[in-house]
mmCIF file of C-alpha atoms and ligand atoms in Angstrom:
data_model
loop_
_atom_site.group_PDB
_atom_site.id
_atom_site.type_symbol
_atom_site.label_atom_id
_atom_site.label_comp_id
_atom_site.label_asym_id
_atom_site.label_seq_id
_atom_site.Cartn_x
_atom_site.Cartn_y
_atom_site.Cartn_z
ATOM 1 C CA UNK J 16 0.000 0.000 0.000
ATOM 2 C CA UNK J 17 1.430 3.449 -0.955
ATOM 3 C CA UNK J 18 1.110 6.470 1.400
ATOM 4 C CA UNK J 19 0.168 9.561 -0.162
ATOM 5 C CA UNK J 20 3.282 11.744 -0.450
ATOM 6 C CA UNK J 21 4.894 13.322 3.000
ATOM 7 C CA UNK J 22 7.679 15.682 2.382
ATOM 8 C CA UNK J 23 11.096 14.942 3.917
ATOM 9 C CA UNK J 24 12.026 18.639 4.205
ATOM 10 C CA UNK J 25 9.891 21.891 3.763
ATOM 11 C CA UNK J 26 11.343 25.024 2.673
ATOM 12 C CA UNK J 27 9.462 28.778 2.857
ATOM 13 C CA UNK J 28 10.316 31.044 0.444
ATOM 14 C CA UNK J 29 9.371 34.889 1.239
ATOM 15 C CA UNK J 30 5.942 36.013 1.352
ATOM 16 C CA UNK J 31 4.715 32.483 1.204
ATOM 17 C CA UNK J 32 2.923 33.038 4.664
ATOM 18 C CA UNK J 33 1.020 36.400 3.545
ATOM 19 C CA UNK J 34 -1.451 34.235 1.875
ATOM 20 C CA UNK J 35 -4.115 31.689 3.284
ATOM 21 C CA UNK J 36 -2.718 28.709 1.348
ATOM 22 C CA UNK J 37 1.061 29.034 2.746
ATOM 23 C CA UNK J 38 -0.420 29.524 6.372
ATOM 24 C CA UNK J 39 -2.565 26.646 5.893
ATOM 25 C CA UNK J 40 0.348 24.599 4.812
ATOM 26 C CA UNK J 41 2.675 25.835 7.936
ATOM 27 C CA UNK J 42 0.165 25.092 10.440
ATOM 28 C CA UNK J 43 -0.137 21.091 8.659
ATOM 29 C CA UNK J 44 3.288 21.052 8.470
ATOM 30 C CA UNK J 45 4.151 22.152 12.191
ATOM 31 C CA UNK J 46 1.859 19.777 12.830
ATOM 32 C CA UNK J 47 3.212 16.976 11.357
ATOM 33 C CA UNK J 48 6.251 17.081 12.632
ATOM 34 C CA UNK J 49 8.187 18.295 9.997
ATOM 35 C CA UNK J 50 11.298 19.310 8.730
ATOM 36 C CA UNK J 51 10.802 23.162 8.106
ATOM 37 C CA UNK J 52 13.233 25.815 6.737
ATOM 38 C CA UNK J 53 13.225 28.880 4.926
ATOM 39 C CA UNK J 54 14.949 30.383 1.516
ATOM 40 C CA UNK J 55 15.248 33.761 0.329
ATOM 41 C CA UNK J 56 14.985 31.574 -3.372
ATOM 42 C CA UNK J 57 14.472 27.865 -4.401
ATOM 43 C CA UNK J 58 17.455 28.995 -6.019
ATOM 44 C CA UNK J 59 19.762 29.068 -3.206
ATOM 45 C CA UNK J 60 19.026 25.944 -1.469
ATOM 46 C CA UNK J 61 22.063 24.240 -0.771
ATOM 47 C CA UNK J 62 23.323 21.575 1.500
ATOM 48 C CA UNK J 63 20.520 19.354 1.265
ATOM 49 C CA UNK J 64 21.409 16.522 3.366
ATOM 50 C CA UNK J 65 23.619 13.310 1.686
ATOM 51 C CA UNK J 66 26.629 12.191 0.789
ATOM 52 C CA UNK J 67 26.832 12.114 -3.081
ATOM 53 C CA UNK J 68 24.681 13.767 -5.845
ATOM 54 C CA UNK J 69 22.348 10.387 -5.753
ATOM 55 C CA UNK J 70 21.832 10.480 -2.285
ATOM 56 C CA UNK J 71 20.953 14.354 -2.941
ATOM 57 C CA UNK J 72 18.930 13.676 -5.774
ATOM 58 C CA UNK J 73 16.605 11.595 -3.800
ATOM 59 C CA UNK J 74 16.169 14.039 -1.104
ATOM 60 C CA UNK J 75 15.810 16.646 -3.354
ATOM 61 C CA UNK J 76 12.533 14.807 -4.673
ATOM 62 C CA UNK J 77 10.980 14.515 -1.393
ATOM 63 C CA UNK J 78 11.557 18.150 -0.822
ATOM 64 C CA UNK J 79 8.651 20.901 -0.799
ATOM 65 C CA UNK J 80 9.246 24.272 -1.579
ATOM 66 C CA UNK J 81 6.443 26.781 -0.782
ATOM 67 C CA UNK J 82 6.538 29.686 -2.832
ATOM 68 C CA UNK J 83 4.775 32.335 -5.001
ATOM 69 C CA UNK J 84 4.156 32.062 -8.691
ATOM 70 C CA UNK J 85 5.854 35.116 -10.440
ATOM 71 C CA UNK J 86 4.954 35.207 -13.873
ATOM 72 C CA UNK J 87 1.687 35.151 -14.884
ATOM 73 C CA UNK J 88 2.195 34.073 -18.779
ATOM 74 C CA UNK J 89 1.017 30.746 -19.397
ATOM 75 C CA UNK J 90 2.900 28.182 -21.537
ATOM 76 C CA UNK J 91 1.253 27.081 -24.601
ATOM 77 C CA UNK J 92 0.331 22.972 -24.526
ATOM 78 C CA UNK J 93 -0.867 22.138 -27.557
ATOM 79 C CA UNK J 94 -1.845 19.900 -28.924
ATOM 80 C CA UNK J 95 -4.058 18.480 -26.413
ATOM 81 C CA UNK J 96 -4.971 22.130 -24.648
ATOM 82 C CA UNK J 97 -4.313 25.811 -25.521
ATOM 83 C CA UNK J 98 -2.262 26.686 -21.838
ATOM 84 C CA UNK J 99 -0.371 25.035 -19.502
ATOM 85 C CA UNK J 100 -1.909 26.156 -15.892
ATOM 86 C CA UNK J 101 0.857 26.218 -13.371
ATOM 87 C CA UNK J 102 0.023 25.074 -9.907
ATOM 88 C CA UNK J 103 3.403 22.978 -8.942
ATOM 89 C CA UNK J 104 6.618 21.948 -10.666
ATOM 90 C CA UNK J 105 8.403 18.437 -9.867
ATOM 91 C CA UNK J 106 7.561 14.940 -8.726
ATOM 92 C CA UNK J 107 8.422 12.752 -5.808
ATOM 93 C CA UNK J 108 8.108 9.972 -8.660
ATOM 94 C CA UNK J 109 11.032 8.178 -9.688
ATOM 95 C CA UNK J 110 9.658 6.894 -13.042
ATOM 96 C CA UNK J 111 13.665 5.996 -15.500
ATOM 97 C CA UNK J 112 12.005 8.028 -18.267
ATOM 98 C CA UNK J 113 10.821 10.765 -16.242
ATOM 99 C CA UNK J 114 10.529 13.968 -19.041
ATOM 100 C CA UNK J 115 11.623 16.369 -15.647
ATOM 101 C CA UNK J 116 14.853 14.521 -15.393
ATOM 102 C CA UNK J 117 15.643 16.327 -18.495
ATOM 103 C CA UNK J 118 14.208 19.800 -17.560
ATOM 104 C CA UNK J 119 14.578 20.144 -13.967
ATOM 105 C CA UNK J 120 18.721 18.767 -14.086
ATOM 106 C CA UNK J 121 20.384 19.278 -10.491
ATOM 107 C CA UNK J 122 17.116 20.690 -8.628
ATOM 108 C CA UNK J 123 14.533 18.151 -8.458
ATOM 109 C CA UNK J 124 12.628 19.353 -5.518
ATOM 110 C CA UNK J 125 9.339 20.009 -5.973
ATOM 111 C CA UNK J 126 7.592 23.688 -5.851
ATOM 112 C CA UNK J 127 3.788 24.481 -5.092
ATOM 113 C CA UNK J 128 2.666 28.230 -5.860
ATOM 114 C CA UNK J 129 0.282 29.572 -2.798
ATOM 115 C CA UNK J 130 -0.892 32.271 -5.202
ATOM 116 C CA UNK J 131 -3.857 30.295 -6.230
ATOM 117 C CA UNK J 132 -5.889 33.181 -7.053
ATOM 118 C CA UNK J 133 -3.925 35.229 -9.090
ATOM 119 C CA UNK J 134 -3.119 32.105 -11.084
ATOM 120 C CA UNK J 135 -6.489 31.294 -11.848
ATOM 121 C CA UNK J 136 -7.393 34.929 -12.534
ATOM 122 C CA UNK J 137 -4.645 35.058 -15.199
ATOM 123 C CA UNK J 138 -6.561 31.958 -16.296
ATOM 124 C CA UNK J 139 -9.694 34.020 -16.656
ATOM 125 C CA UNK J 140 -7.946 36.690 -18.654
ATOM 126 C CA UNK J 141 -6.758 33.822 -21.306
ATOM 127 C CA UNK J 142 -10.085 32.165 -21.721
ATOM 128 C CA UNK J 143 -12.091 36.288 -21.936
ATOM 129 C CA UNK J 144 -9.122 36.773 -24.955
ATOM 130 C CA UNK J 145 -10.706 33.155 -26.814
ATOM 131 C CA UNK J 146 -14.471 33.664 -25.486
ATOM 132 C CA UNK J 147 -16.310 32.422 -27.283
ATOM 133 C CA UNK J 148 -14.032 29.770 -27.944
ATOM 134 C CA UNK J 149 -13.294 26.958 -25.674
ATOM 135 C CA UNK J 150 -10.121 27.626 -23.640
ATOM 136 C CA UNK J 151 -8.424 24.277 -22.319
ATOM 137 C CA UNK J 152 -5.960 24.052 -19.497
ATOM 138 C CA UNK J 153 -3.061 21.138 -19.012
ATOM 139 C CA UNK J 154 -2.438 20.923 -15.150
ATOM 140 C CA UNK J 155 0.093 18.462 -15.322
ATOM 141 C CA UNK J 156 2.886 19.521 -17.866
ATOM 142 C CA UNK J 157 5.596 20.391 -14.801
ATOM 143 C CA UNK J 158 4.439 17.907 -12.154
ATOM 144 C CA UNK J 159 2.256 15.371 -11.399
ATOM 145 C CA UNK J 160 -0.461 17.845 -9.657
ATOM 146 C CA UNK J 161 -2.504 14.936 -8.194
ATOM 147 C CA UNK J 162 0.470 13.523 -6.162
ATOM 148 C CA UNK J 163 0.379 16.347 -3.887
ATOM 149 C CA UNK J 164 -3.187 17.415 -3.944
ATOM 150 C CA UNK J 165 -3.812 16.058 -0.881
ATOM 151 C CA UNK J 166 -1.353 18.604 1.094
ATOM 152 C CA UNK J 167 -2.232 21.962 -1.028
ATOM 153 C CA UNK J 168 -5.964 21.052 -2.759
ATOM 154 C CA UNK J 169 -5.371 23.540 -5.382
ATOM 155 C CA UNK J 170 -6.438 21.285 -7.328
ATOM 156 C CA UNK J 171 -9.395 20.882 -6.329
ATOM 157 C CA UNK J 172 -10.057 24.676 -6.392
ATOM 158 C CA UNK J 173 -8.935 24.621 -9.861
ATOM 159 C CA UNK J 174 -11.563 22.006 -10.638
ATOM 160 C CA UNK J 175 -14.125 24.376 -8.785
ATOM 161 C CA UNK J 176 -13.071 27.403 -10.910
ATOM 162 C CA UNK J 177 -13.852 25.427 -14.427
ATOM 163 C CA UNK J 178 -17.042 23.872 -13.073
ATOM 164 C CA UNK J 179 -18.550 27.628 -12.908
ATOM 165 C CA UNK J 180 -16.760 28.881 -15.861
ATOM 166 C CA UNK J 181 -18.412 29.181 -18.795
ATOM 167 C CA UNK J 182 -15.778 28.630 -21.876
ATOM 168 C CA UNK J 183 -12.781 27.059 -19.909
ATOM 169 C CA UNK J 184 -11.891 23.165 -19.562
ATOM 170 C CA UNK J 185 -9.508 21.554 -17.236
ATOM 171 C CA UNK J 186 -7.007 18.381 -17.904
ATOM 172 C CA UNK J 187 -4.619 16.200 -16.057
ATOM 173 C CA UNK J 188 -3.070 13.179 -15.854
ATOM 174 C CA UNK J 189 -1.703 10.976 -12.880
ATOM 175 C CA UNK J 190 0.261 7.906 -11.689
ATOM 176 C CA UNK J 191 -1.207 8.147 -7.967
ATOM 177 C CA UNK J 192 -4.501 6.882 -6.649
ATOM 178 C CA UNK J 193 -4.651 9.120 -3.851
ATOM 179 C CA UNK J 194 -8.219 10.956 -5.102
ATOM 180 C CA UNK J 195 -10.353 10.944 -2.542
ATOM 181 C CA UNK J 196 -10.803 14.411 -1.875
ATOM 182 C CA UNK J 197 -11.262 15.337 -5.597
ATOM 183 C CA UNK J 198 -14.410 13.227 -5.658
ATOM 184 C CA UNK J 199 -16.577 15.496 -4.411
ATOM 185 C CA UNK J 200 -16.021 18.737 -6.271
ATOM 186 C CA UNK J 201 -18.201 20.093 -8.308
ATOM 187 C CA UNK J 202 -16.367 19.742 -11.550
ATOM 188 C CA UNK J 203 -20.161 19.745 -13.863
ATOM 189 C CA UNK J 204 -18.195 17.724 -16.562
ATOM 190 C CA UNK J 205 -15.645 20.447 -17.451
ATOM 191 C CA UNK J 206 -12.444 18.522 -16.247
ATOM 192 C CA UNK J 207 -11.356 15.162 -17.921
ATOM 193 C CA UNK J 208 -9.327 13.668 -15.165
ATOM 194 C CA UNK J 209 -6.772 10.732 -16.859
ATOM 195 C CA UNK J 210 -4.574 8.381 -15.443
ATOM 196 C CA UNK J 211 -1.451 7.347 -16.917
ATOM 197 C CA UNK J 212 -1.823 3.204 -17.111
ATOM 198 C CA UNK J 213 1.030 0.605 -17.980
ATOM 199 C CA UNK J 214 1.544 -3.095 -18.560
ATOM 200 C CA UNK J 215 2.433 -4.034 -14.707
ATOM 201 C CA UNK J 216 5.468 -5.224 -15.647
ATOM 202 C CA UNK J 217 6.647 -1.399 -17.018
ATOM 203 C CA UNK J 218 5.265 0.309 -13.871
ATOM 204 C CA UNK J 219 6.752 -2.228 -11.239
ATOM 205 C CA UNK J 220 9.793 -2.129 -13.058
ATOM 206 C CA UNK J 221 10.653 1.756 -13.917
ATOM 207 C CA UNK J 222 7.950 3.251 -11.741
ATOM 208 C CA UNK J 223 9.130 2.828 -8.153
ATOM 209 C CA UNK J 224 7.325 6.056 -5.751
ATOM 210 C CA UNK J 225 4.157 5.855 -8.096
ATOM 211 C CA UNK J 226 0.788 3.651 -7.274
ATOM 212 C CA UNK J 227 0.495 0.301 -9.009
ATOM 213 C CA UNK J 228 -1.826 -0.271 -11.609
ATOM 214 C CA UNK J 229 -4.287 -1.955 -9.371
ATOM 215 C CA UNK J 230 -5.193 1.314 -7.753
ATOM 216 C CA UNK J 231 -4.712 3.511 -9.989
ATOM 217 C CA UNK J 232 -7.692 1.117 -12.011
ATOM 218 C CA UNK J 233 -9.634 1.359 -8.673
ATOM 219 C CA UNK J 234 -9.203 5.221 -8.266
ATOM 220 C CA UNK J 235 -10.325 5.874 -12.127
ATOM 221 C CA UNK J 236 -13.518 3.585 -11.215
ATOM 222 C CA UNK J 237 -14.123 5.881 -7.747
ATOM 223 C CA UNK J 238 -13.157 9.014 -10.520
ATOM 224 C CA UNK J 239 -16.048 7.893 -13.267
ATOM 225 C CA UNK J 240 -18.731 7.052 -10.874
ATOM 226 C CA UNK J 241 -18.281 10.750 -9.463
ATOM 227 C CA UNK J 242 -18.802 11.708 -12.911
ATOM 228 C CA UNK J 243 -15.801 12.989 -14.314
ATOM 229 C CA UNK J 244 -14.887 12.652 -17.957
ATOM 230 C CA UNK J 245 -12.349 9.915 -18.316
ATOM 231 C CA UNK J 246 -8.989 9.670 -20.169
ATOM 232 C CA UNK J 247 -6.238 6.785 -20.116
ATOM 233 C CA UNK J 248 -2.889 7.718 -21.569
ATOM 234 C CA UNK J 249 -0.704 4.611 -21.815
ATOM 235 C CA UNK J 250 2.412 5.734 -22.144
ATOM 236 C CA UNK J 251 5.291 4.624 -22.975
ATOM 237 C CA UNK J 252 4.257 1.506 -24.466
ATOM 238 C CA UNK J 253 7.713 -0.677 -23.737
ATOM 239 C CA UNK J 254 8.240 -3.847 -25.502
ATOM 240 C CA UNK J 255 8.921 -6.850 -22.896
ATOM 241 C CA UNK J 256 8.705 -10.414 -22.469
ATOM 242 C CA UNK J 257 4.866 -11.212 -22.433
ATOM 243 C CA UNK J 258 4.045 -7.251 -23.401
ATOM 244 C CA UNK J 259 1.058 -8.343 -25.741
ATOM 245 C CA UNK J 260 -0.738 -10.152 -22.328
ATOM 246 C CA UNK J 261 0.411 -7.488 -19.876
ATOM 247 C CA UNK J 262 -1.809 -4.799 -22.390
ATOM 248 C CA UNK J 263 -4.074 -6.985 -22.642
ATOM 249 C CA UNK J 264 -4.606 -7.844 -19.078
ATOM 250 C CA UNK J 265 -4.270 -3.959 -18.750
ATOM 251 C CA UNK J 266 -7.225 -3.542 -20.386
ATOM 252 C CA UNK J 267 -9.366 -5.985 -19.207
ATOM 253 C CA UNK J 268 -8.837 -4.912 -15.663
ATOM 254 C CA UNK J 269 -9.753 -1.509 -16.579
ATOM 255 C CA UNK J 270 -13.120 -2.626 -18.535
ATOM 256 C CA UNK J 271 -14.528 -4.599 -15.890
ATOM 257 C CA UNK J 272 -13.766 -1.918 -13.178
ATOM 258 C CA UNK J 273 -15.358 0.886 -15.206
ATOM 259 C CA UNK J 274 -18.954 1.486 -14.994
ATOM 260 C CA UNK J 275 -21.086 1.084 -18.326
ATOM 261 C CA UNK J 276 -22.005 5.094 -18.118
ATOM 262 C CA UNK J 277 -18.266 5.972 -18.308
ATOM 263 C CA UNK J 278 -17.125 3.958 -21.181
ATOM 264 C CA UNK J 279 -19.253 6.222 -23.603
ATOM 265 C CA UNK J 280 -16.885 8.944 -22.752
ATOM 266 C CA UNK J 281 -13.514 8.072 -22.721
ATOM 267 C CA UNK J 282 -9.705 9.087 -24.728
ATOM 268 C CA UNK J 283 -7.262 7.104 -24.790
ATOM 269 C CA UNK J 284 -3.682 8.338 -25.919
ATOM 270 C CA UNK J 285 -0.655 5.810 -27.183
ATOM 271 C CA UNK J 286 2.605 7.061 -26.942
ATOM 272 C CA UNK J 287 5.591 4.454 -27.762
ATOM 273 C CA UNK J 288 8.704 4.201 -25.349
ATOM 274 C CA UNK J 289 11.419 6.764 -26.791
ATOM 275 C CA UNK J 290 14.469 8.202 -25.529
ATOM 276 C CA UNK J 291 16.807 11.167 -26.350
ATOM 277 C CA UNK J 292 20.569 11.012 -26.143
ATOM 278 C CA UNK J 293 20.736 13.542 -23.663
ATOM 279 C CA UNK J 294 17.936 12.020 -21.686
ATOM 280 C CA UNK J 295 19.940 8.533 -21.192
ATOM 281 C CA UNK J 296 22.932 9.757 -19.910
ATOM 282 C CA UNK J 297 21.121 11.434 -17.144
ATOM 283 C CA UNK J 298 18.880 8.103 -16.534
ATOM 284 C CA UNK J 299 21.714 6.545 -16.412
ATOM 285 C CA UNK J 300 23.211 8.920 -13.877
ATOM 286 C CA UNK J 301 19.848 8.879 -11.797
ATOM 287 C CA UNK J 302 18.885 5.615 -11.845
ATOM 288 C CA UNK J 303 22.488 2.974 -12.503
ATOM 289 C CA UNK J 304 20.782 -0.080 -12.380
ATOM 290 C CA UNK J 305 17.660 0.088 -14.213
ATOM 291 C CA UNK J 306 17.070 -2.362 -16.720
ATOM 292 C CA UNK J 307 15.364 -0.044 -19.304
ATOM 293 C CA UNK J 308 16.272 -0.689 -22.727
ATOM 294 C CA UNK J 309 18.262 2.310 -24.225
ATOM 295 C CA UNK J 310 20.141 1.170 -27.200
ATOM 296 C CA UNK J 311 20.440 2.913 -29.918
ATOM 297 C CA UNK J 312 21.280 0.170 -32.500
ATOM 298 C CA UNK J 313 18.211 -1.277 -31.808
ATOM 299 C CA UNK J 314 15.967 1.716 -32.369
ATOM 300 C CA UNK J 315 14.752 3.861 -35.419
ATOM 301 C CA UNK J 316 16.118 7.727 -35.370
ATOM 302 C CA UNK J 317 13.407 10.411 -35.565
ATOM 303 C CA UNK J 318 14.469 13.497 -36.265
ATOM 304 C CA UNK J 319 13.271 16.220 -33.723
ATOM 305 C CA UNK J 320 13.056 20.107 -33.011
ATOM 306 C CA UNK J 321 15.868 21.570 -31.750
ATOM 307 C CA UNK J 322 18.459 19.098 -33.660
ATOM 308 C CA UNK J 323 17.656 16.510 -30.699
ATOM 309 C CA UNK J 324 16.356 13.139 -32.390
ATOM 310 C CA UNK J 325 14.508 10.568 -30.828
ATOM 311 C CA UNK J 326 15.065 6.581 -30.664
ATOM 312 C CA UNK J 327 12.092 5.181 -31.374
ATOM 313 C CA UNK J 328 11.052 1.986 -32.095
ATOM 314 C CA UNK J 329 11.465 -0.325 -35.495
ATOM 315 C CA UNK J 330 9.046 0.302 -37.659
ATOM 316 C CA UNK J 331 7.493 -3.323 -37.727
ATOM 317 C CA UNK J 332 7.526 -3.429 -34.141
ATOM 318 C CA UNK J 333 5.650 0.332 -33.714
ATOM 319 C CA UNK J 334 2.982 -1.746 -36.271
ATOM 320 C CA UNK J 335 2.778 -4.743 -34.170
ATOM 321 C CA UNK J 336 2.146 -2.176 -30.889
ATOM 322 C CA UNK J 337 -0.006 0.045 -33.320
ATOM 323 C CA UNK J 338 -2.293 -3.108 -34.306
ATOM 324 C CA UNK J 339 -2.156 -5.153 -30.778
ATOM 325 C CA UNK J 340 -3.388 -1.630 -28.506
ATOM 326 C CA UNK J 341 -6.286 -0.706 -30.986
ATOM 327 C CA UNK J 342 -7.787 -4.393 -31.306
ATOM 328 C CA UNK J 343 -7.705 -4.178 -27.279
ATOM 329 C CA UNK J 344 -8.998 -0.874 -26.986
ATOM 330 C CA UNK J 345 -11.958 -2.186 -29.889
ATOM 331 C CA UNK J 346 -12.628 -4.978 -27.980
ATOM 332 C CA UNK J 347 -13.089 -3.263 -24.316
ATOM 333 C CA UNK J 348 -13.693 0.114 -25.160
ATOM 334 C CA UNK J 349 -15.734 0.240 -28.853
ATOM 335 C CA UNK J 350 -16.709 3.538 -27.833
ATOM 336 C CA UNK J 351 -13.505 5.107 -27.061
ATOM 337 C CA UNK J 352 -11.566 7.966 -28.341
ATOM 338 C CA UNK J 353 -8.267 7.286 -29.743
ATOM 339 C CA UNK J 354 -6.637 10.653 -29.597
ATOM 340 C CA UNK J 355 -3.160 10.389 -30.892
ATOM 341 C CA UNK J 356 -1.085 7.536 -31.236
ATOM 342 C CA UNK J 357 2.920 8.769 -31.087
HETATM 343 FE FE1 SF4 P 416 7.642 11.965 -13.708
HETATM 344 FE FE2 SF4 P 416 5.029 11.459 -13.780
HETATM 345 FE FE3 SF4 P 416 6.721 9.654 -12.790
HETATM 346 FE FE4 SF4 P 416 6.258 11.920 -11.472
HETATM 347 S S1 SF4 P 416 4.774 10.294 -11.866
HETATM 348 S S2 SF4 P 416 8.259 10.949 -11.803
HETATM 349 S S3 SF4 P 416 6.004 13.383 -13.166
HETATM 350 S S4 SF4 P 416 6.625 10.373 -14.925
#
């Protein structure tokens, strides 16, 4: 059984306390016994405790900073919304092909912005500038925003916001089952809550600090019957021993737990296992020992923005996923969305 997230150190940067959410947070924090210290900047944290940059590195992920969200300008996400909202950045996850391994290098802690309300009235600006238009929001591009919901519910405020609004949509996507709180919010269909689902193989093997599949199938049943539009995005797709079963099986699982109501409106979204050059040296600096397959001679080169190419797979064996994931999906979920397959 996995515990819902407890940081291992707390810092406060300034200002944090002048609004209700950092107070909130001290008091909970105080109370719990914990670690707290302050920063004049997430920059300047230094000397977190260990002995070498791994040790470090895992501390560093178990460490909250509280601190205020400076700029305002949203992120574009396309193309699955038109901004990226920012409520947090990091993850206490230690998924091998973590994307933030890549963009958060040496500082891995993880940051949550008090400043709720100015965030989601810069929110209200971007969807008045589209009105009539739909406006979506991606709450998980820098985090994964459910894994530490529990401590901050901004989230859950968030969720609020969009029920009332009238042209803006909310989006996210998890690893962690802990959802409880988010059930009863009054989200009136405007936020498509999606879990991120694997073969159990993949997430027991490269997934360690996330919930296994098991409940994260339970908490998308507890998610549908409280209404909420459903997406699965199985990603990466990993070749293994016995991969066509553990989809399978995957799918299954996730059929039978579903209620009939909630399988009318559901996305799904493929995306292959793929790696960067720059990305493997620093999962192999992370994580030494894990047994994810990263060898170039055995994948297909995909040329990318920025001159950085990816390593995909062969293109028989991206037809063989291609074909094995849609007759699944066909068979359990007829009904289903496909949005992208990558
Ligand atoms: Fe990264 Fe998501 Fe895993 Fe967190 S749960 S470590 S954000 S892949």
């Amino acid at each position: 059984m996995m515990r819902p997230f407890k940081p291992q150190l707390v810092y406060f940067e300034p200002n944090a306390l002048d609004y209700p959410l950092g107070e909130t947070l001290y008091d909970r924090f105080k109370e719990m016994g914990l670690d707290i210290r302050y920063t004049t900047s997430h920059n300047q944290i230094r000397n977190l405790p260990g002995e070498n940059d791994f040790q470090k590195y895992r501390v560093a992920k178990s460490t909250l900073v509280v601190g205020i969200r400076k700029t305002l300008k949203f992120d574009t996400s396309k193309p699955s919304a038109e901004y990226a909202i920012p409520f947090a950045t990091g993850c206490m996850g230690h998924c091998h092909y973590c994307y933030l391994q890549t963009t958060m290098g040496s500082k891995p802690y993880i940051r949550t912005y008090v400043n709720v309300d100015e965030i989601l009235d810069a929110a209200d600006k971007y969807m008045e500038e589209r009105s009539p238009e739909i406006t979506r929001f991606e709450a998980s591009c820098t985090s994964d925003i459910v894994g530490i919901d529990h401590l901050t519910h901004s989230l859950k405020r968030a969720i609020e916001h969009f029920g009332k609004s009238e042209h803006g949509k909310l989006r996210f996507v998890t690893k962690f089952h802990h959802v409880d709180h988010l059930l009863d919010a009054e989200h009136n269909g405007k936020t498509r809550f999606r879990f991120s689902v694997n073969a159990d193989y993949v997430i027991k093997n490269f997934e360690p600090g996330t919930s296994p599949l098991a409940k994260r199938i339970e908490a998308a049943g507890k998610v549908a019957r409280a209404g909420y539009p459903l997406g699965f995005i199985v990603a990466p797709i990993y070749l293994h021993e016995g991969w066509q079963d553990g989809y399978y099986h995957m799918f299954e699982r996730l059929h039978d737990e579903l209620p009939e109501d909630a399988k009318k409106d559901i996305t799904f979204e493929f995306i292959q296992h793929r790696f960067t050059k720059p990305a493997k040296k620093v999962i192999q600096k992370n994580y030494p020992m894990t047994k994810l397959e990263l060898d170039e001679e055995k994948r297909r080169y995909k040329w990318g923005k920025y001159g950085i190419g990816k390593y995909i797979y062969q293109k028989d064996e991206q037809e063989e996923i291609q074909k094995s994931l849609y007759a699944y999906m066909e068979k359990f979920f007829p009904n289903a969305k496909l949005e992208y397959f990558t």
